[in-house]
Short mmCIF file of C-alpha atoms in Angstrom, two decimals:
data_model
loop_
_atom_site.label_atom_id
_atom_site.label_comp_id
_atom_site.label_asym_id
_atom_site.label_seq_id
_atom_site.Cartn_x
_atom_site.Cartn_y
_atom_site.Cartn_z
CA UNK A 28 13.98 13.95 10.35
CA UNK A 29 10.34 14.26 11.68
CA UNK A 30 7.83 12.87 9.58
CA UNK A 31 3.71 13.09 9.80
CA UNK A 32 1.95 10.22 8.49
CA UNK A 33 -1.85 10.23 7.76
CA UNK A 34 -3.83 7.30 8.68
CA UNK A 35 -2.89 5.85 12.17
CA UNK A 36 -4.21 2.27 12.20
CA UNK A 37 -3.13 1.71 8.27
CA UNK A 38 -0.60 -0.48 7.41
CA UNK A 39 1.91 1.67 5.89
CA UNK A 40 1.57 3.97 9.14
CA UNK A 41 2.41 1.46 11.59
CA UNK A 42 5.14 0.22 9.83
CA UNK A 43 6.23 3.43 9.58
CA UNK A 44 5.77 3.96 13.11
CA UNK A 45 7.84 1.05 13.79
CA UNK A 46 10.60 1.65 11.39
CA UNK A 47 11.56 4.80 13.02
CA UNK A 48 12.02 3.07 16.30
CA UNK A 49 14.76 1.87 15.11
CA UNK A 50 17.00 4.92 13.42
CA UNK A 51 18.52 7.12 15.19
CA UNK A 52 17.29 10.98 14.41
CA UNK A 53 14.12 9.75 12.37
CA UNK A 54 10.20 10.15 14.46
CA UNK A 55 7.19 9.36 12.69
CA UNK A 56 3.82 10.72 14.01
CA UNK A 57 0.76 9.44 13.03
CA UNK A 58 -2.32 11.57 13.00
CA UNK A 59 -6.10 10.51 12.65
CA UNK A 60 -9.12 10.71 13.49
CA UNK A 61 -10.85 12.62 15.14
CA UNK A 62 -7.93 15.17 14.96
CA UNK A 63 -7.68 14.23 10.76
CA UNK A 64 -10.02 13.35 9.15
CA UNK A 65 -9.87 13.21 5.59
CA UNK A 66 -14.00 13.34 4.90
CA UNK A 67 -13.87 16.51 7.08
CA UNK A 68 -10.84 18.77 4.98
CA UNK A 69 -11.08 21.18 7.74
CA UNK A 70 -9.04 19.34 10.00
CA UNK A 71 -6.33 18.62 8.15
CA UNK A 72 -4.13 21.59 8.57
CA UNK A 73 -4.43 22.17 11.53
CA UNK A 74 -3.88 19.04 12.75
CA UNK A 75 -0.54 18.50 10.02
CA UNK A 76 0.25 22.24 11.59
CA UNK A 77 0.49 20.74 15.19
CA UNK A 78 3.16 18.18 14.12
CA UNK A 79 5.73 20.10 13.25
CA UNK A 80 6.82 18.03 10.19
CA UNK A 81 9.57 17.81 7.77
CA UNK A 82 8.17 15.74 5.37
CA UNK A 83 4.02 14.55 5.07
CA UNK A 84 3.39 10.74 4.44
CA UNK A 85 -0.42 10.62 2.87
CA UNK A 86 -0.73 7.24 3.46
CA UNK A 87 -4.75 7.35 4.78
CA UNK A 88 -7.27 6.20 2.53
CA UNK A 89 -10.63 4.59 1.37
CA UNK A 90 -9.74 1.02 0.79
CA UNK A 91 -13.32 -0.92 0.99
CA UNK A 92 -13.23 -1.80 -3.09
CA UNK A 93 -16.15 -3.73 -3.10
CA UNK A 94 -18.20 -1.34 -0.60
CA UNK A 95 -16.97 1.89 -2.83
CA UNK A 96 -19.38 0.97 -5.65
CA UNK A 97 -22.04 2.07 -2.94
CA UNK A 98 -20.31 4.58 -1.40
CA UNK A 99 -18.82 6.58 -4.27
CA UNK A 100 -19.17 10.35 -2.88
CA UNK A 101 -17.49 9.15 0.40
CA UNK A 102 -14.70 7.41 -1.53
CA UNK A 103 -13.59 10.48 -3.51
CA UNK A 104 -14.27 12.48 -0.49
CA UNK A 105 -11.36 10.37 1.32
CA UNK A 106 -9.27 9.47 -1.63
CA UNK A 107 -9.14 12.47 -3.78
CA UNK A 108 -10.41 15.63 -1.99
CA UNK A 109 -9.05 14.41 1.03
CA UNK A 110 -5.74 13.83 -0.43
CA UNK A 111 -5.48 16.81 -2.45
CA UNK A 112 -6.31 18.58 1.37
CA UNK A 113 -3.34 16.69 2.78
CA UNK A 114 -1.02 17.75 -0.27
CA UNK A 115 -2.34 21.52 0.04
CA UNK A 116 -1.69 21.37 3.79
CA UNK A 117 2.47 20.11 3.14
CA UNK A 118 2.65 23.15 1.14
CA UNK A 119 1.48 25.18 3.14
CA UNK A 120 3.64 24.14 5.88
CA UNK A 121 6.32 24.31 3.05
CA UNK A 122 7.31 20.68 3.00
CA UNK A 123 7.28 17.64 0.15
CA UNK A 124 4.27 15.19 0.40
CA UNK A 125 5.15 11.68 -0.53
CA UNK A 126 0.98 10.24 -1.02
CA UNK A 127 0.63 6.25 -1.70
CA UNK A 128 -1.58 4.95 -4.73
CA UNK A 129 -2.70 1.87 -6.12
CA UNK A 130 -1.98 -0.60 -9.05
CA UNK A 131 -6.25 -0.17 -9.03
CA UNK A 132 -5.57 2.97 -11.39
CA UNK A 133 -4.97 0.39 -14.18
CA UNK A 134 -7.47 -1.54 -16.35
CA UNK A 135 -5.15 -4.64 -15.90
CA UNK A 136 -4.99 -5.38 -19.92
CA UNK A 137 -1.30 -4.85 -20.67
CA UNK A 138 0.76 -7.66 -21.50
CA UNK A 139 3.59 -6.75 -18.75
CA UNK A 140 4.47 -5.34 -15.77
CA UNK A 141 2.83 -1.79 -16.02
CA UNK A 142 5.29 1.80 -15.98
CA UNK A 143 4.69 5.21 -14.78
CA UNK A 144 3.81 6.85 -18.10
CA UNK A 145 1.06 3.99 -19.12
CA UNK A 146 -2.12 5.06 -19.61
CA UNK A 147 -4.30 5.00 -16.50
CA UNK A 148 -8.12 3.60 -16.99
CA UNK A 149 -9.60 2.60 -13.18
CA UNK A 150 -12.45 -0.38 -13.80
CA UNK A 151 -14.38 1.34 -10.82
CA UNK A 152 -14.93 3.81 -7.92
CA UNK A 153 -12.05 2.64 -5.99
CA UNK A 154 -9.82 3.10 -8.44
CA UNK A 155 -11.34 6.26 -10.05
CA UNK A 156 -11.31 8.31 -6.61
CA UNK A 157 -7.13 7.00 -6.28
CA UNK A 158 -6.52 8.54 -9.66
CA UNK A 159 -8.71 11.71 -8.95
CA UNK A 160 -6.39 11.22 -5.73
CA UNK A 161 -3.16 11.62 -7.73
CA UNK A 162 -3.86 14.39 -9.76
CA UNK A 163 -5.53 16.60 -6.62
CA UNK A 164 -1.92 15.84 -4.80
CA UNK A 165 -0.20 17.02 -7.83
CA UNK A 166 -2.11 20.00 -7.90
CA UNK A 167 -1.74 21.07 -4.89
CA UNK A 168 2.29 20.33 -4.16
CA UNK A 169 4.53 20.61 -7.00
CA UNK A 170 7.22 18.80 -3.89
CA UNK A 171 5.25 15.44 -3.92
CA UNK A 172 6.35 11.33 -4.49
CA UNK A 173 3.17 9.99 -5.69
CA UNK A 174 4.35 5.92 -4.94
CA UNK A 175 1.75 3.57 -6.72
CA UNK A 176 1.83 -0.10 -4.57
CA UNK A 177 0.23 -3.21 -4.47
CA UNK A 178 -1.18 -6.36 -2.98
CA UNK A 179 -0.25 -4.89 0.33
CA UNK A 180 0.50 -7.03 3.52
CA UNK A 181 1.55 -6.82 6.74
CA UNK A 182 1.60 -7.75 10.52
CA UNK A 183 -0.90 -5.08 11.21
CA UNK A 184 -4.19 -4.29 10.28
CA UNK A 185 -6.71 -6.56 7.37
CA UNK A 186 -4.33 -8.13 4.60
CA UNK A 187 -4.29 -11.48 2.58
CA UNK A 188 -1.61 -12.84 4.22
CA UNK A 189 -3.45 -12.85 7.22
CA UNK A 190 -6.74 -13.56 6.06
CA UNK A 191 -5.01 -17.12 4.73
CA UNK A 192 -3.56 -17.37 8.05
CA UNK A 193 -7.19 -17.54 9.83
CA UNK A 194 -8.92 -19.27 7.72
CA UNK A 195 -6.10 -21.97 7.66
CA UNK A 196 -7.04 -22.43 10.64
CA UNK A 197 -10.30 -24.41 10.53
CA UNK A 198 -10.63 -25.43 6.86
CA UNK A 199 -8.49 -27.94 4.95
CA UNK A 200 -8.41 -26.41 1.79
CA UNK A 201 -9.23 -22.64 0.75
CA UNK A 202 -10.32 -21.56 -3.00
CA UNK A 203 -8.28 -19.01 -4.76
CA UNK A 204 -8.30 -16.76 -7.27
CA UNK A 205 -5.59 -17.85 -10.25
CA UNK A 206 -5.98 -15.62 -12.89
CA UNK A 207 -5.06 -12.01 -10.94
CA UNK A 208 -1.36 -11.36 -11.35
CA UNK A 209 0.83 -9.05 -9.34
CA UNK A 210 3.31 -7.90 -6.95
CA UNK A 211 2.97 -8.60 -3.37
CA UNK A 212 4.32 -6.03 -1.29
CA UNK A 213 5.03 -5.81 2.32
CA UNK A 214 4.25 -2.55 4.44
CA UNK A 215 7.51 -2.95 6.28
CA UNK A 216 8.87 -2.78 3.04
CA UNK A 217 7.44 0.10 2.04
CA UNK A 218 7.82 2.05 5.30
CA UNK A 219 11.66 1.38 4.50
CA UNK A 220 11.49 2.72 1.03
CA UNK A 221 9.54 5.72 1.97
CA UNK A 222 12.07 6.62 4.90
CA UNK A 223 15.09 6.26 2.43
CA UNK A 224 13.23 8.75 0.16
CA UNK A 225 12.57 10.71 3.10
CA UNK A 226 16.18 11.13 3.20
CA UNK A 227 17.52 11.96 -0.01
CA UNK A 228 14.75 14.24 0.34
CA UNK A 229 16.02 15.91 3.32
CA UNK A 230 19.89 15.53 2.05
CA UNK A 231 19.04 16.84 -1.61
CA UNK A 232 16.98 20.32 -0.87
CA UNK A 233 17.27 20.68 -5.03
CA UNK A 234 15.65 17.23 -5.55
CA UNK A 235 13.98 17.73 -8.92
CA UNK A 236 12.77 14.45 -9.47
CA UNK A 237 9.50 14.37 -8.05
CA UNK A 238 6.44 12.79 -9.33
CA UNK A 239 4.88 9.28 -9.58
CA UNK A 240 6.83 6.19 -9.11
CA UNK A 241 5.79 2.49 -8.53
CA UNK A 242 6.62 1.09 -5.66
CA UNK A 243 6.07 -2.79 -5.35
CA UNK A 244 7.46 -6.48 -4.42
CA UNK A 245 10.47 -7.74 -6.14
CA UNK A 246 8.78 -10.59 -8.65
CA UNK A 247 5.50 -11.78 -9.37
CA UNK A 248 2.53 -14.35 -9.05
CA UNK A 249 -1.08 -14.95 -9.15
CA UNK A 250 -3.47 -14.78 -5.96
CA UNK A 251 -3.48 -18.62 -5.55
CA UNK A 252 0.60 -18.79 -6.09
CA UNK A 253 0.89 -16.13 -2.95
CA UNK A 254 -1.13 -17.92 -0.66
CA UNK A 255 0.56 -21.62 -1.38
CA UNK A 256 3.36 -19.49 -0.02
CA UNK A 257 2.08 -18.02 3.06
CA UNK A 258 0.83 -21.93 3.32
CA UNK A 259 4.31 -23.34 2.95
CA UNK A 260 5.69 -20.38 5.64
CA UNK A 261 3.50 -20.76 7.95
CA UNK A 262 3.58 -24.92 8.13
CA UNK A 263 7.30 -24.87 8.15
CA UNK A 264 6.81 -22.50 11.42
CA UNK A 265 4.77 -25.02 12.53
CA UNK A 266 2.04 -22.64 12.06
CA UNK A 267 -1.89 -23.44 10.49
CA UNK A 268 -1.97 -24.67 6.88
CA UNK A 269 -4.08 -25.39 4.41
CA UNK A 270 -4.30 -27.08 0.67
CA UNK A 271 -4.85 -24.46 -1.95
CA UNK A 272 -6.96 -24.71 -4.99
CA UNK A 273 -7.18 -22.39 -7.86
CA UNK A 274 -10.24 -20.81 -9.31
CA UNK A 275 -11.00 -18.71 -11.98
CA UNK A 276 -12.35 -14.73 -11.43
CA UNK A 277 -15.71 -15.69 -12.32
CA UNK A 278 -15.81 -18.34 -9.92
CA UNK A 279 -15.52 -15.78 -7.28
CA UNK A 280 -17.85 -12.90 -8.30
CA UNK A 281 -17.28 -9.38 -6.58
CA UNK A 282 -19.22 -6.30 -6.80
CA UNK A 283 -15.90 -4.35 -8.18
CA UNK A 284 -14.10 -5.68 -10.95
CA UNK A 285 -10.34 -6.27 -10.56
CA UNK A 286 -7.61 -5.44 -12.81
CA UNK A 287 -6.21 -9.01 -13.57
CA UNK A 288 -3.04 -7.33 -14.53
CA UNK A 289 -1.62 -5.58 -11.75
CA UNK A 290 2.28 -6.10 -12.22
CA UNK A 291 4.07 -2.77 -11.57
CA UNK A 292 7.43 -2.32 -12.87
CA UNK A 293 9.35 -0.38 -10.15
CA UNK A 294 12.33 0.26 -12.12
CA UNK A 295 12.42 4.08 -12.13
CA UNK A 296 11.82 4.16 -8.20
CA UNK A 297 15.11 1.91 -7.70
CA UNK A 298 16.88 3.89 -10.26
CA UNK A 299 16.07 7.40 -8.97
CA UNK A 300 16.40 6.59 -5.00
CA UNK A 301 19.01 3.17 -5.39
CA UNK A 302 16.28 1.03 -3.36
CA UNK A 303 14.79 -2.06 -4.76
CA UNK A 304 12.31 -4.49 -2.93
CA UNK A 305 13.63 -7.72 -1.48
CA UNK A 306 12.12 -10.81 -3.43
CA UNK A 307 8.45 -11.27 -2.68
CA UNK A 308 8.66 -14.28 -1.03
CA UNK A 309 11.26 -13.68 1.49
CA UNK A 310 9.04 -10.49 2.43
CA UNK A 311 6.31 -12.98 3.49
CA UNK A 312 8.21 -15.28 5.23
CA UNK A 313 9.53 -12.43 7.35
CA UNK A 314 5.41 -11.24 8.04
CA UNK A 315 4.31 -15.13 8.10
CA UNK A 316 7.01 -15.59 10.70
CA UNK A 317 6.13 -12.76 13.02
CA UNK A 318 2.29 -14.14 12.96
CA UNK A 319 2.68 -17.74 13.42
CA UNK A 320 5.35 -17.28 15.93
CA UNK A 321 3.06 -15.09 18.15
CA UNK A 322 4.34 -11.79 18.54
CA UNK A 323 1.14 -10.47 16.52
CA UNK A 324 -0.78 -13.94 16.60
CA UNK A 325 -3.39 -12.56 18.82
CA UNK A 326 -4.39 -9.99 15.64
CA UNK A 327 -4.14 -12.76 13.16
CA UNK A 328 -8.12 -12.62 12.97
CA UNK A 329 -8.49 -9.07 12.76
#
């Protein structure tokens, strides 16, 4: 199974990159820029073309939240034409297109952990261009997984987890947002999901049940709840720590507003595919771990 992800120095791509390592018969390639780039559409199939793939991971996006109220055309450039490009190219090349979204597509005011067929309503750009993002991947590839995450994470790349982890470092206590609930959810994680999809895909050539699915941690908590966690992992590591206090949203202004729902229920994607996140918390152990104990320590700031 040869898959093509989008986006080489994402999260979800090198995870993905890394999964495959280790299975036997499975290579991930990861294509960007200059060959892709998504704010140029006419390099993406050519450079999809030159991979030879079985199955297209859209995993490359605009993910600056704040700096997309500013930038707006490029955002929708990147995250919806862009995507829709990506989707257009897989079927042209005649294969599926599994495409990652965001929680960000909701307004965050449900009372619950939010399901596929719940009204979408974006608070701003970032959000907007993700959904405008869906529905140009639809469009284009009736063969597509559109797999809505959240709160992502990982040993690679800018994340939270991290972020805590640096800034640990030198202060005794950090300030945290209380009153944002979600799911945190590990890239390695989702690279593992997205390669067992990958292979019903490529076992089931009459797979019918494509569409959009949520794909997020197992359990939930608030900002400030996630990083006493990372806190608690990383000091029993003997890694940096910190005390963490909770504020309130307003005590922590951004230029984008923030759904302060975000839970995804990801109860249709474990049904359909019989893969369901481990709990939360062990997830960030595992990426804590790897961090403090050095085998990505030297990236912790980046």
């Amino acid at each position: 199974m040869r898959l093509a992800v989008t986006g080489r120095e994402g999260q979800v791509a090198a995870s993905l990159v890394e999964a495959a390592r280790g299975r036997d018969g499975v290579e991930v390639v990861a294509v960007g820029r200059p060959a892709l780039d998504l704010a140029r559409p006419d390099t993406v199939l050519a450079a999809l073309e030159a991979t030879r793939p079985e199955i297209v991971v859209s995993a490359a996006a605009y993910t600056a939240v704040d700096q997309a109220e500013d930038e707006k055309d490029l955002a929708f450039a990147v995250n919806a034409i862009g995507a829709g490009k990506v989707a257009e190219a897989a079927a042209r090349l005649g294969v599926p297109v599994i495409h990652l979204s965001t929680d960000y597509v909701f307004d965050g005011t449900k009372d619950g952990a939010y399901v596929e067929t719940d009204p979408t309503a974006p608070l701003g750009v970032y959000g907007a261009s993700k959904l405008a993002g869906e529905e140009a991947v639809a469009a284009a590839n009736p063969r597509h997984l559109i797999l809505r995450t959240a709160w992502v994470y990982s040993p690679f790349g800018k994340n939270f987890v991290k972020t805590m982890l640096r800034l640990s470092t030198d202060r005794d206590e950090i300030s945290v947002v209380a009153d944002q609930w979600g799911n945190p959810t590990s890239a390695l994680d989702i690279a593992d999901a997205i390669l067992h999809a990958a292979a019903r895909l490529q076992d089931d050539k009459n797979f019918a049940a494509f569409g959009v699915y949520h794909l997020a941690g197992e359990g939930e908590t608030n900002w400030s709840g996630c990083a006493r966690h990372v806190m608690g992992a990383s000091r029993a590591l003997g890694g940096p720590h910190a005390r963490v206090r909770d504020i309130a949203t307003v005590d922590y202004p951004t230029k984008a507003l923030r759904p302060a729902n975000s839970r995804l229920s990801s109860v249709k994607f474990e049904d359909v595919f019989q893969w369901r996140a481990p709990p939360w918390r062990a997830s960030v152990e595992a990426v804590a771990s790897r961090l403090v104990g050095g085998e990505t320590k030297s990236t912790m700031s980046t």
